[in-house]
One Martini backbone bead per residue (centre of mass of N, CA, C, O) as a GRO file, in nm:
protein
  209
    1MET     BB    1   4.554   0.385  -1.156
    2THR     BB    2   4.233   0.427  -1.204
    3LYS     BB    3   4.003   0.666  -1.133
    4LEU     BB    4   3.691   0.698  -0.958
    5ALA     BB    5   3.400   0.891  -1.053
    6VAL     BB    6   3.109   1.039  -0.907
    7LEU     BB    7   2.867   1.228  -1.091
    8ALA     BB    8   2.637   1.492  -1.011
    9ILE     BB    9   2.343   1.610  -1.172
   10GLY     BB   10   2.130   1.850  -1.139
   11GLY     BB   11   1.811   1.902  -1.233
   12ASN     BB   12   1.811   2.217  -1.187
   13SER     BB   13   2.075   2.279  -1.363
   14LEU     BB   14   1.909   2.224  -1.643
   15ILE     BB   15   1.722   2.465  -1.525
   16LYS     BB   16   1.795   2.789  -1.522
   17ASP     BB   17   1.500   2.904  -1.607
   18LYS     BB   18   1.193   3.009  -1.722
   19GLN     BB   19   1.338   3.062  -2.019
   20HIS     BB   20   1.483   2.746  -1.975
   21GLU     BB   21   1.268   2.457  -2.023
   22THR     BB   22   1.353   2.311  -2.257
   23VAL     BB   23   1.501   2.055  -2.416
   24GLU     BB   24   1.711   2.234  -2.558
   25ASP     BB   25   1.813   2.381  -2.307
   26GLN     BB   26   1.905   2.128  -2.159
   27TYR     BB   27   2.118   2.039  -2.367
   28ASP     BB   28   2.301   2.283  -2.335
   29ALA     BB   29   2.370   2.220  -2.038
   30VAL     BB   30   2.489   1.940  -2.089
   31CYS     BB   31   2.723   2.030  -2.277
   32GLU     BB   32   2.871   2.189  -2.061
   33THR     BB   33   2.916   1.948  -1.867
   34ALA     BB   34   3.073   1.761  -2.066
   35LYS     BB   35   3.337   1.921  -2.059
   36HIS     BB   36   3.409   1.850  -1.761
   37ILE     BB   37   3.407   1.545  -1.787
   38ALA     BB   38   3.625   1.526  -2.004
   39GLY     BB   39   3.843   1.657  -1.827
   40MET     BB   40   3.856   1.427  -1.618
   41ILE     BB   41   3.939   1.204  -1.817
   42GLU     BB   42   4.207   1.346  -1.899
   43GLN     BB   43   4.305   1.306  -1.582
   44GLY     BB   44   4.223   0.975  -1.530
   45TYR     BB   45   3.918   0.926  -1.519
   46ASP     BB   46   3.651   0.750  -1.422
   47VAL     BB   47   3.296   0.793  -1.514
   48VAL     BB   48   3.001   0.830  -1.322
   49VAL     BB   49   2.671   0.929  -1.409
   50THR     BB   50   2.441   1.129  -1.243
   51HIS     BB   51   2.090   1.242  -1.182
   52GLY     BB   52   1.847   1.448  -1.168
   53ASN     BB   53   1.449   1.500  -1.185
   54GLY     BB   54   1.241   1.697  -1.070
   55PRO     BB   55   1.135   1.883  -1.303
   56GLN     BB   56   1.090   1.656  -1.517
   57VAL     BB   57   0.875   1.495  -1.369
   58GLY     BB   58   0.674   1.729  -1.350
   59PHE     BB   59   0.630   1.766  -1.653
   60ILE     BB   60   0.522   1.482  -1.712
   61LEU     BB   61   0.284   1.493  -1.520
   62ARG     BB   62   0.146   1.736  -1.654
   63ARG     BB   63   0.104   1.612  -1.928
   64SER     BB   64  -0.066   1.378  -1.823
   65GLU     BB   65  -0.294   1.548  -1.701
   66ILE     BB   66  -0.380   1.692  -1.961
   67ALA     BB   67  -0.437   1.434  -2.128
   68HIS     BB   68  -0.657   1.336  -1.932
   69GLU     BB   69  -0.847   1.588  -1.927
   70VAL     BB   70  -0.872   1.628  -2.250
   71GLY     BB   71  -0.827   1.306  -2.381
   72GLY     BB   72  -0.842   1.047  -2.177
   73MET     BB   73  -0.582   0.963  -2.088
   74HIS     BB   74  -0.371   0.787  -1.926
   75ALA     BB   75  -0.198   0.780  -1.651
   76VAL     BB   76   0.127   0.837  -1.522
   77PRO     BB   77   0.325   0.694  -1.325
   78LEU     BB   78   0.581   0.795  -1.131
   79VAL     BB   79   0.787   0.568  -1.201
   80ASN     BB   80   0.765   0.617  -1.510
   81CYS     BB   81   0.871   0.902  -1.505
   82GLY     BB   82   1.151   0.822  -1.406
   83ALA     BB   83   1.220   0.644  -1.649
   84ASP     BB   84   1.192   0.863  -1.863
   85THR     BB   85   1.425   1.043  -1.753
   86GLN     BB   86   1.653   0.844  -1.782
   87GLY     BB   87   1.635   0.828  -2.089
   88ALA     BB   88   1.639   1.133  -2.170
   89ILE     BB   89   1.887   1.234  -2.008
   90GLY     BB   90   2.080   1.009  -2.083
   91TYR     BB   91   2.083   1.069  -2.384
   92GLN     BB   92   2.202   1.353  -2.364
   93ILE     BB   93   2.463   1.281  -2.216
   94GLN     BB   94   2.564   1.067  -2.411
   95GLN     BB   95   2.582   1.252  -2.663
   96ALA     BB   96   2.759   1.478  -2.546
   97LEU     BB   97   2.999   1.293  -2.481
   98TYR     BB   98   3.052   1.178  -2.756
   99ASN     BB   99   3.114   1.454  -2.891
  100GLU     BB  100   3.342   1.541  -2.695
  101PHE     BB  101   3.528   1.303  -2.743
  102LYS     BB  102   3.563   1.346  -3.047
  103LYS     BB  103   3.682   1.634  -3.029
  104ARG     BB  104   3.932   1.523  -2.826
  105GLY     BB  105   4.014   1.213  -2.879
  106ILE     BB  106   3.846   1.020  -2.699
  107LYS     BB  107   3.857   0.670  -2.617
  108LYS     BB  108   3.520   0.660  -2.556
  109LYS     BB  109   3.230   0.528  -2.410
  110THR     BB  110   2.868   0.527  -2.388
  111ALA     BB  111   2.610   0.455  -2.126
  112THR     BB  112   2.273   0.379  -2.043
  113VAL     BB  113   2.112   0.291  -1.726
  114VAL     BB  114   1.835   0.157  -1.628
  115THR     BB  115   1.753   0.212  -1.276
  116GLN     BB  116   1.706   0.012  -0.997
  117VAL     BB  117   1.576   0.039  -0.654
  118VAL     BB  118   1.571  -0.094  -0.351
  119VAL     BB  119   1.314  -0.072  -0.106
  120ASP     BB  120   1.157  -0.002   0.197
  121LYS     BB  121   0.825  -0.019   0.292
  122LYS     BB  122   0.910   0.108   0.595
  123ASP     BB  123   0.989   0.369   0.506
  124PRO     BB  124   0.932   0.690   0.632
  125ALA     BB  125   0.919   0.849   0.356
  126PHE     BB  126   0.623   0.768   0.282
  127GLN     BB  127   0.522   0.973   0.529
  128ASN     BB  128   0.764   1.196   0.422
  129PRO     BB  129   0.769   1.403   0.195
  130ALA     BB  130   1.083   1.562   0.017
  131LYS     BB  131   1.078   1.561  -0.298
  132PRO     BB  132   1.118   1.780  -0.539
  133ILE     BB  133   0.881   1.865  -0.802
  134GLY     BB  134   0.884   2.057  -1.054
  135THR     BB  135   0.761   2.352  -1.039
  136PHE     BB  136   0.719   2.675  -0.945
  137TYR     BB  137   0.513   2.844  -0.703
  138THR     BB  138   0.300   3.036  -0.588
  139LYS     BB  139   0.115   3.076  -0.315
  140GLU     BB  140  -0.157   3.097  -0.461
  141ARG     BB  141  -0.124   2.844  -0.645
  142ALA     BB  142  -0.072   2.641  -0.417
  143GLU     BB  143  -0.351   2.674  -0.283
  144GLU     BB  144  -0.514   2.582  -0.528
  145LEU     BB  145  -0.384   2.299  -0.560
  146GLN     BB  146  -0.458   2.191  -0.277
  147LYS     BB  147  -0.764   2.192  -0.346
  148GLU     BB  148  -0.754   2.022  -0.613
  149ARG     BB  149  -0.504   1.840  -0.459
  150PRO     BB  150  -0.513   1.686  -0.156
  151ASP     BB  151  -0.276   1.461  -0.209
  152TRP     BB  152  -0.084   1.679  -0.205
  153VAL     BB  153   0.249   1.801  -0.134
  154ILE     BB  154   0.321   2.142  -0.034
  155ILE     BB  155   0.613   2.353  -0.033
  156ASP     BB  156   0.858   2.558   0.084
  157ASP     BB  157   1.150   2.619  -0.123
  158VAL     BB  158   1.368   2.804   0.022
  159GLY     BB  159   1.215   3.075  -0.094
  160ARG     BB  160   1.163   3.003  -0.421
  161GLY     BB  161   0.896   2.851  -0.361
  162TYR     BB  162   0.647   2.625  -0.463
  163ARG     BB  163   0.634   2.260  -0.410
  164ARG     BB  164   0.622   1.946  -0.487
  165VAL     BB  165   0.622   1.644  -0.288
  166VAL     BB  166   0.792   1.326  -0.259
  167PRO     BB  167   0.895   1.032  -0.203
  168SER     BB  168   1.246   0.928  -0.073
  169PRO     BB  169   1.371   0.647  -0.047
  170MET     BB  170   1.612   0.437   0.064
  171PRO     BB  171   1.848   0.264  -0.075
  172VAL     BB  172   1.954  -0.101  -0.062
  173GLU     BB  173   1.963  -0.154  -0.386
  174ILE     BB  174   2.129  -0.210  -0.697
  175VAL     BB  175   2.027  -0.393  -0.953
  176GLU     BB  176   2.249  -0.277  -1.189
  177GLN     BB  177   2.544  -0.284  -1.075
  178GLU     BB  178   2.693  -0.501  -1.242
  179ALA     BB  179   2.655  -0.361  -1.516
  180ILE     BB  180   2.805  -0.102  -1.449
  181GLU     BB  181   3.079  -0.229  -1.373
  182MET     BB  182   3.127  -0.368  -1.647
  183LEU     BB  183   3.132  -0.114  -1.820
  184VAL     BB  184   3.367   0.029  -1.681
  185LYS     BB  185   3.579  -0.204  -1.727
  186ASN     BB  186   3.511  -0.157  -2.058
  187GLY     BB  187   3.529   0.180  -2.100
  188PHE     BB  188   3.277   0.317  -1.984
  189SER     BB  189   3.061   0.585  -1.964
  190VAL     BB  190   2.821   0.605  -1.712
  191VAL     BB  191   2.466   0.628  -1.697
  192GLY     BB  192   2.306   0.637  -1.367
  193VAL     BB  193   2.069   0.656  -1.124
  194GLY     BB  194   1.844   0.832  -1.195
  195GLY     BB  195   1.685   0.999  -0.944
  196GLY     BB  196   1.796   0.751  -0.752
  197GLY     BB  197   1.611   0.573  -0.891
  198ILE     BB  198   1.384   0.315  -0.929
  199PRO     BB  199   1.148   0.231  -0.714
  200VAL     BB  200   1.147  -0.091  -0.550
  201LEU     BB  201   1.005  -0.401  -0.458
  202ARG     BB  202   1.060  -0.696  -0.266
  203ASN     BB  203   0.913  -0.977  -0.247
  204ASP     BB  204   0.870  -1.291  -0.104
  205ASN     BB  205   0.964  -1.412  -0.406
  206GLY     BB  206   1.183  -1.188  -0.527
  207LYS     BB  207   1.017  -0.989  -0.667
  208LEU     BB  208   0.951  -0.710  -0.857
  209GLU     BB  209   0.729  -0.391  -0.786
   0.00000   0.00000   0.00000
């Protein structure tokens, strides 16, 4: 019987340091990780890959802010930033796995599923932001940002620097779970629930919002 492993790639692990923050640098890190995932598959595991997205969401938000301030472009909502990272990081993992499988002669396919998770609107996490996103700031820069953006919550991230934090409510349902399970049963290595999933609420009519 094939064993199933769920493997989580930390968003911070894809950004090695300040000198390696580009998309190309991130792909290099993904390719290294793909070697280990392929090794697990060779040992008889089916693998579902998920990933963090804290730094990447922060970069997208910053690009959005600059585009809004300089060019008058509309701002990108946080949930859409999460969806963007699922597609972008998922694409990189998917391609890296495809190439590694081909190199090793593994007859396996990959697919990325943009994944929504239903959360409870009464979840206390909405009142207590705790998920770090974006880059690290010095104490001085963090104090400046707090004055510029009083709606932001910025904390000392375990002595590594200061970062913005956003709510991270607990998922109560994975909307695309059936699709992920079906892909795994049909021989796919699936990338899904990136960043913990895109949080959505189910309204009284059963619709997602």
